[in-house]
Coordinates of C-alpha atoms and ligand atoms in Angstrom, one line a residue:
M1 CA 0.0 0.0 0.0
K2 CA 1.2 3.5 -0.8
L3 CA 0.0 6.5 1.0
I4 CA -1.0 9.5 -1.2
S5 CA 0.1 12.5 0.8
G6 CA -2.0 15.5 0.2
K7 CA 0.3 17.4 2.5
E8 CA 3.3 16.8 0.2
V9 CA 1.5 17.3 -3.1
S10 CA -0.3 20.4 -1.9
Q11 CA 3.1 21.9 -0.9
I12 CA 4.4 21.2 -4.4
V13 CA 1.3 22.9 -5.9
K14 CA 1.6 25.9 -3.6
D15 CA 5.3 26.3 -4.3
E16 CA 4.5 26.3 -8.1
I17 CA 1.9 29.0 -7.5
K18 CA 4.2 31.0 -5.3
K19 CA 6.8 31.1 -8.1
E20 CA 4.3 32.2 -10.7
T21 CA 2.8 34.8 -8.4
Q22 CA 6.3 36.3 -7.9
Q23 CA 6.7 36.4 -11.7
L24 CA 3.4 38.3 -12.0
L25 CA 4.5 40.7 -9.3
E26 CA 7.6 41.5 -11.3
K27 CA 5.2 42.6 -14.0
Q28 CA 3.2 44.7 -11.5
I29 CA 0.3 42.3 -11.5
K30 CA -1.1 41.5 -8.0
V31 CA -3.4 38.6 -7.2
K32 CA -6.2 39.2 -4.8
L33 CA -8.8 36.9 -3.2
A34 CA -11.9 38.2 -1.4
V35 CA -13.4 35.9 1.2
V36 CA -16.9 36.5 2.5
I37 CA -18.1 34.7 5.6
V38 CA -21.4 35.1 7.3
G39 CA -22.1 34.0 10.9
D40 CA -20.0 32.2 13.6
D41 CA -19.8 28.6 12.4
P42 CA -16.5 27.5 14.0
A43 CA -15.6 25.0 11.2
S44 CA -16.2 27.7 8.6
H45 CA -14.0 30.1 10.4
I46 CA -11.2 27.6 10.5
Y47 CA -11.5 27.0 6.8
V48 CA -11.4 30.7 6.1
R49 CA -8.3 31.2 8.3
N50 CA -6.5 28.4 6.5
K51 CA -7.4 29.9 3.1
K52 CA -6.1 33.3 4.2
K53 CA -2.9 31.6 5.5
A54 CA -2.4 29.9 2.1
C55 CA -2.9 33.3 0.3
E56 CA -0.1 34.7 2.5
Y57 CA 2.1 31.8 1.7
V58 CA 1.8 32.0 -2.1
G59 CA 2.0 35.8 -2.1
F60 CA -1.7 36.8 -2.8
E61 CA -3.4 39.6 -1.1
S62 CA -6.6 38.6 0.7
V63 CA -9.4 40.6 2.0
E64 CA -12.0 39.2 4.4
Y65 CA -15.6 40.3 4.9
A66 CA -16.7 38.7 8.2
L67 CA -20.4 39.5 8.5
P68 CA -22.8 38.9 11.4
E69 CA -25.2 36.0 11.4
D70 CA -28.2 38.3 10.9
T71 CA -26.8 40.0 7.8
A72 CA -29.7 40.6 5.3
E73 CA -29.5 38.8 2.0
D74 CA -29.6 42.1 0.1
E75 CA -26.7 43.4 2.1
L76 CA -24.6 40.3 1.2
L77 CA -25.6 40.6 -2.5
E78 CA -24.5 44.3 -2.5
I79 CA -21.1 43.3 -1.1
I80 CA -20.7 40.7 -3.8
D81 CA -21.8 43.2 -6.5
K82 CA -19.1 45.6 -5.3
L83 CA -16.5 42.8 -5.4
N84 CA -17.6 41.9 -8.9
E85 CA -17.0 45.5 -9.9
D86 CA -13.7 45.9 -8.1
E87 CA -10.9 45.5 -10.6
T88 CA -8.3 44.7 -8.0
V89 CA -10.2 41.6 -6.9
N90 CA -9.5 38.4 -8.9
G91 CA -11.4 35.8 -6.9
I92 CA -14.5 35.9 -4.8
L93 CA -15.3 33.1 -2.3
C94 CA -18.4 33.0 -0.2
Q95 CA -17.9 30.4 2.5
L96 CA -20.8 27.9 2.7
P97 CA -23.0 27.1 4.4
L98 CA -24.8 30.4 4.7
P99 CA -27.4 31.1 7.5
K100 CA -30.9 29.8 6.7
H101 CA -32.5 33.1 5.9
I102 CA -30.1 33.6 2.9
D103 CA -30.7 31.8 -0.4
E104 CA -27.5 30.1 -1.2
K105 CA -28.4 29.7 -4.8
K106 CA -29.0 33.5 -5.3
V107 CA -25.6 34.2 -3.7
I108 CA -23.7 31.7 -5.9
N109 CA -25.5 33.1 -9.0
A110 CA -24.5 36.6 -8.0
I111 CA -20.7 36.0 -8.1
S112 CA -19.3 36.8 -11.5
P113 CA -18.4 33.6 -13.3
L114 CA -15.0 35.2 -14.1
K115 CA -14.2 35.5 -10.4
D116 CA -15.9 32.3 -9.3
V117 CA -12.9 30.5 -7.9
D118 CA -15.0 27.8 -6.2
A119 CA -16.5 27.0 -9.6
F120 CA -20.0 26.8 -8.2
H121 CA -21.7 29.2 -10.7
P122 CA -24.0 27.5 -13.2
V123 CA -22.0 28.9 -16.1
N124 CA -18.8 27.3 -14.7
V125 CA -20.7 24.0 -13.8
G126 CA -22.0 23.9 -17.4
K127 CA -18.5 24.5 -18.8
I128 CA -17.2 21.6 -16.8
M129 CA -19.9 19.4 -18.2
I130 CA -18.7 20.1 -21.8
G131 CA -15.0 19.8 -20.9
D132 CA -14.2 23.5 -21.7
Y133 CA -13.6 25.2 -18.4
D134 CA -11.5 27.9 -16.8
F135 CA -12.1 26.8 -13.2
L136 CA -12.6 23.4 -11.7
P137 CA -14.2 22.9 -8.3
C138 CA -11.4 22.7 -5.7
T139 CA -12.0 19.4 -4.0
P140 CA -12.4 17.3 -7.2
A141 CA -9.5 19.1 -8.9
G142 CA -7.4 18.4 -5.9
I143 CA -8.3 14.7 -6.1
M144 CA -7.4 14.6 -9.8
R145 CA -4.0 16.1 -9.0
L146 CA -3.4 13.5 -6.2
I147 CA -4.2 10.6 -8.5
E148 CA -1.9 12.1 -11.2
S149 CA 0.9 12.3 -8.6
T150 CA 0.9 8.5 -8.2
G151 CA 1.3 7.9 -12.0
Y152 CA -1.8 5.7 -11.9
D153 CA -3.5 5.5 -15.3
V154 CA -7.2 6.2 -14.9
N155 CA -7.9 5.4 -18.6
G156 CA -10.5 2.5 -18.9
K157 CA -10.7 1.9 -15.2
D158 CA -13.9 1.3 -13.3
C159 CA -14.5 4.1 -10.8
V160 CA -17.1 4.3 -8.1
V161 CA -17.9 7.7 -6.7
I162 CA -19.9 7.5 -3.5
G163 CA -22.0 10.7 -3.0
R164 CA -23.7 13.0 -5.5
S165 CA -23.3 16.4 -4.0
N166 CA -22.8 19.4 -6.3
I167 CA -19.6 20.3 -4.6
V168 CA -17.9 16.9 -4.7
G169 CA -19.7 13.8 -6.1
K170 CA -21.1 15.1 -9.3
P171 CA -18.1 17.2 -10.6
M172 CA -15.8 14.4 -9.4
S173 CA -17.7 11.9 -11.6
M174 CA -17.4 14.3 -14.6
L175 CA -13.7 14.7 -14.2
M176 CA -13.1 10.9 -14.0
L177 CA -15.3 10.5 -17.1
Q178 CA -13.2 13.0 -18.9
K179 CA -10.1 10.9 -18.1
N180 CA -11.8 7.9 -19.7
A181 CA -12.8 6.1 -16.5
T182 CA -16.1 4.2 -16.5
V183 CA -18.0 5.9 -13.7
T184 CA -20.7 4.6 -11.3
I185 CA -22.2 7.2 -9.0
C186 CA -23.5 5.7 -5.8
H187 CA -25.8 7.5 -3.3
S188 CA -28.2 7.0 -0.4
R189 CA -30.7 5.2 -2.7
T190 CA -28.3 3.0 -4.5
S191 CA -29.1 -0.7 -4.3
N192 CA -26.4 -3.4 -3.9
I193 CA -23.9 -0.7 -3.2
N194 CA -21.3 -3.2 -1.7
E195 CA -21.3 -5.1 -5.0
K196 CA -20.6 -1.9 -7.0
I197 CA -17.8 -0.8 -4.7
K198 CA -16.3 -4.2 -4.7
N199 CA -16.0 -4.2 -8.5
A200 CA -14.3 -0.8 -8.7
D201 CA -10.6 -0.1 -9.4
I202 CA -11.0 3.4 -8.0
V203 CA -13.2 4.2 -5.1
I204 CA -13.9 7.9 -4.2
A205 CA -15.8 8.3 -0.9
A206 CA -17.7 11.6 -0.3
V207 CA -20.5 10.4 1.9
G208 CA -20.1 12.2 5.2
I209 CA -20.5 9.0 7.2
P210 CA -17.5 8.1 9.5
E211 CA -15.7 5.0 8.2
F212 CA -18.5 4.0 5.8
V213 CA -16.2 2.0 3.5
K214 CA -14.9 -1.1 5.2
G215 CA -12.0 -3.4 4.2
D216 CA -14.3 -6.2 2.9
M217 CA -16.1 -3.8 0.6
V218 CA -13.1 -3.0 -1.6
K219 CA -11.3 -4.9 -4.3
D220 CA -7.6 -6.0 -3.7
G221 CA -5.3 -3.3 -5.2
A222 CA -8.0 -0.6 -5.4
L223 CA -7.0 3.1 -5.4
V224 CA -9.0 4.7 -2.6
I225 CA -9.7 8.4 -2.1
D226 CA -11.2 9.5 1.2
V227 CA -13.0 12.9 0.9
G228 CA -14.8 12.7 4.3
I229 CA -14.1 14.9 7.2
N230 CA -16.0 13.6 10.2
R231 CA -15.6 13.7 13.9
K232 CA -15.8 10.5 15.9
E233 CA -17.4 10.4 19.4
D234 CA -13.9 10.8 21.0
G235 CA -13.5 14.1 19.1
K236 CA -10.9 12.6 16.7
L237 CA -11.1 13.4 12.9
C238 CA -11.8 10.5 10.6
G239 CA -12.8 10.0 7.0
D240 CA -15.5 8.1 5.1
V241 CA -13.1 5.2 4.8
D242 CA -12.0 2.8 7.6
F243 CA -8.4 3.5 7.1
D244 CA -7.0 0.6 9.2
E245 CA -9.0 -2.0 7.3
V246 CA -8.9 -0.6 3.8
S247 CA -5.2 0.3 3.8
K248 CA -4.5 -3.4 4.1
K249 CA -6.1 -4.0 0.7
A250 CA -5.7 -0.8 -1.3
S251 CA -2.8 -0.1 -3.7
Y252 CA -3.0 3.6 -2.9
I253 CA -5.0 5.4 -0.2
T254 CA -5.3 9.0 1.1
P255 CA -5.2 9.6 4.8
V256 CA -7.6 11.9 6.9
P257 CA -6.3 14.4 7.8
G258 CA -3.5 15.2 5.4
G259 CA -5.1 13.8 2.2
V260 CA -7.8 15.6 0.2
G261 CA -8.2 18.5 2.7
P262 CA -4.9 20.4 2.0
M263 CA -5.4 19.9 -1.8
T264 CA -8.8 21.7 -1.7
I265 CA -7.0 24.8 -0.5
A266 CA -4.1 24.5 -2.9
M267 CA -6.6 24.3 -5.8
L268 CA -8.4 27.4 -4.6
M269 CA -5.0 29.2 -4.9
Q270 CA -4.6 27.7 -8.4
N271 CA -8.0 29.0 -9.4
T272 CA -7.3 32.4 -8.0
L273 CA -4.0 32.6 -9.9
K274 CA -5.8 31.5 -13.1
A275 CA -8.5 34.2 -12.6
A276 CA -5.7 36.8 -12.2
K277 CA -4.1 35.6 -15.4
L278 CA -7.4 35.6 -17.3
H279 CA -8.1 39.2 -16.1
N280 CA -4.7 40.3 -17.4
N281 CA -5.0 38.4 -20.7
I282 CA -2.1 36.1 -19.8
T283 CA -2.5 32.5 -21.1
Ligands
NAD1 P1 -23.3 15.8 1.2 O1 -23.9 15.6 2.5 O2 -23.8 17.0 0.4 O3 -23.5 14.5 0.3 C1 -23.3 13.3 0.8 C2 -23.7 12.3 -0.3 O4 -23.6 11.0 0.3 C3 -25.1 12.4 -0.8 O5 -25.1 12.5 -2.2 C4 -25.8 11.1 -0.4 O6 -26.7 10.6 -1.4 C5 -24.7 10.2 -0.1 N1 -25.0 9.2 0.9 C6 -25.5 9.5 2.1 N2 -25.7 8.3 2.8 C7 -25.3 7.3 2.0 C8 -25.3 5.9 2.1 N3 -25.7 5.3 3.2 N4 -24.8 5.2 1.1 C9 -24.4 5.8 -0.1 N5 -24.4 7.2 -0.2 C10 -24.9 7.9 0.8 O7 -21.7 15.9 1.4 P2 -20.5 16.5 0.6 O8 -20.6 18.0 0.7 O9 -20.3 15.9 -0.7 O10 -19.3 16.0 1.5 C11 -19.1 14.6 1.8 C12 -18.0 14.5 2.8 O11 -16.8 15.1 2.3 C13 -18.3 15.2 4.1 O12 -17.7 14.4 5.2 C14 -17.6 16.5 4.0 O13 -17.2 17.0 5.3 C15 -16.4 16.1 3.2 N6 -15.8 17.2 2.4 C16 -14.4 17.4 2.4 C17 -13.8 18.3 1.7 C18 -12.3 18.4 1.7 O14 -11.8 19.4 1.4 N7 -11.6 17.3 2.2 C19 -14.6 19.2 0.8 C20 -15.9 19.0 0.8 C21 -16.5 18.0 1.6

């Protein structure tokens, strides 16, 4: 079994970005990410802090709008409008989830597709579907980069993606399809799920259930990607894959923490750099 280290690969990605950002700065081009967060969700605040730290590391400017829980939808939309207009801002990220009184869809639709570094806007989602995109959603893009780092050839392989969310499962399936895998998307209503997982060369688990994938569910030699971030009763972090059991059978596996998580942030940096290049007509 080989461990796929998101810590190591994300460091390589961030160092590449840092170098390119330096080259842009030499041409007087600055890269700037605006992060909007509404409310006090502790996990969201940790994510935002880590994103800002990554910006500092690669040499981006970052600006944070930390808004109170009771912020009106109109007020948030106004801030997004201003950021859309602001030529110094290359990327806009609105940390999800938003408080219940705000319509998430409206907010996603309000972000200019050219600054949509999460790639959640319907225009960008549509572009991914036809394989002609500027931005890829960060978590699936990070997973593709992790798989690439192993040298594993996805072409013609059977891949099971467990989970069909708009953020992970669906775009992930599309990217694997574009790399010529045969993709099965499993979800909460899938019948005979164990059989489907057992037949897969590649298993990508984005379920949100602690240690959902057990050792006896996977094929010998499978490549296993664990997207889950869950807390066990003892407070420890764990993934959607039972690492102790599955690592005995997998050819490659990602750990939690230190697997997909750091890649998501690195890819956010990559999208922001890409946005800055697009805004400055650099290909
Ligand atoms: P989600 O809750 O939106 O989707 C979960 C999916 O799992 C659904 O499509 C559902 O159909 C499926 N599912 C639920 N129960 C199932 C079952 N018994 N059998 C089969 N499928 C089932 O979650 P999400 O946003 O896609 O996130 C999934 C996990 O990944 C969570 O643990 C989340 O915290 C984590 N996550 C991690 C990162 C990262 O950067 N590492 C990014 C996003 C999400």
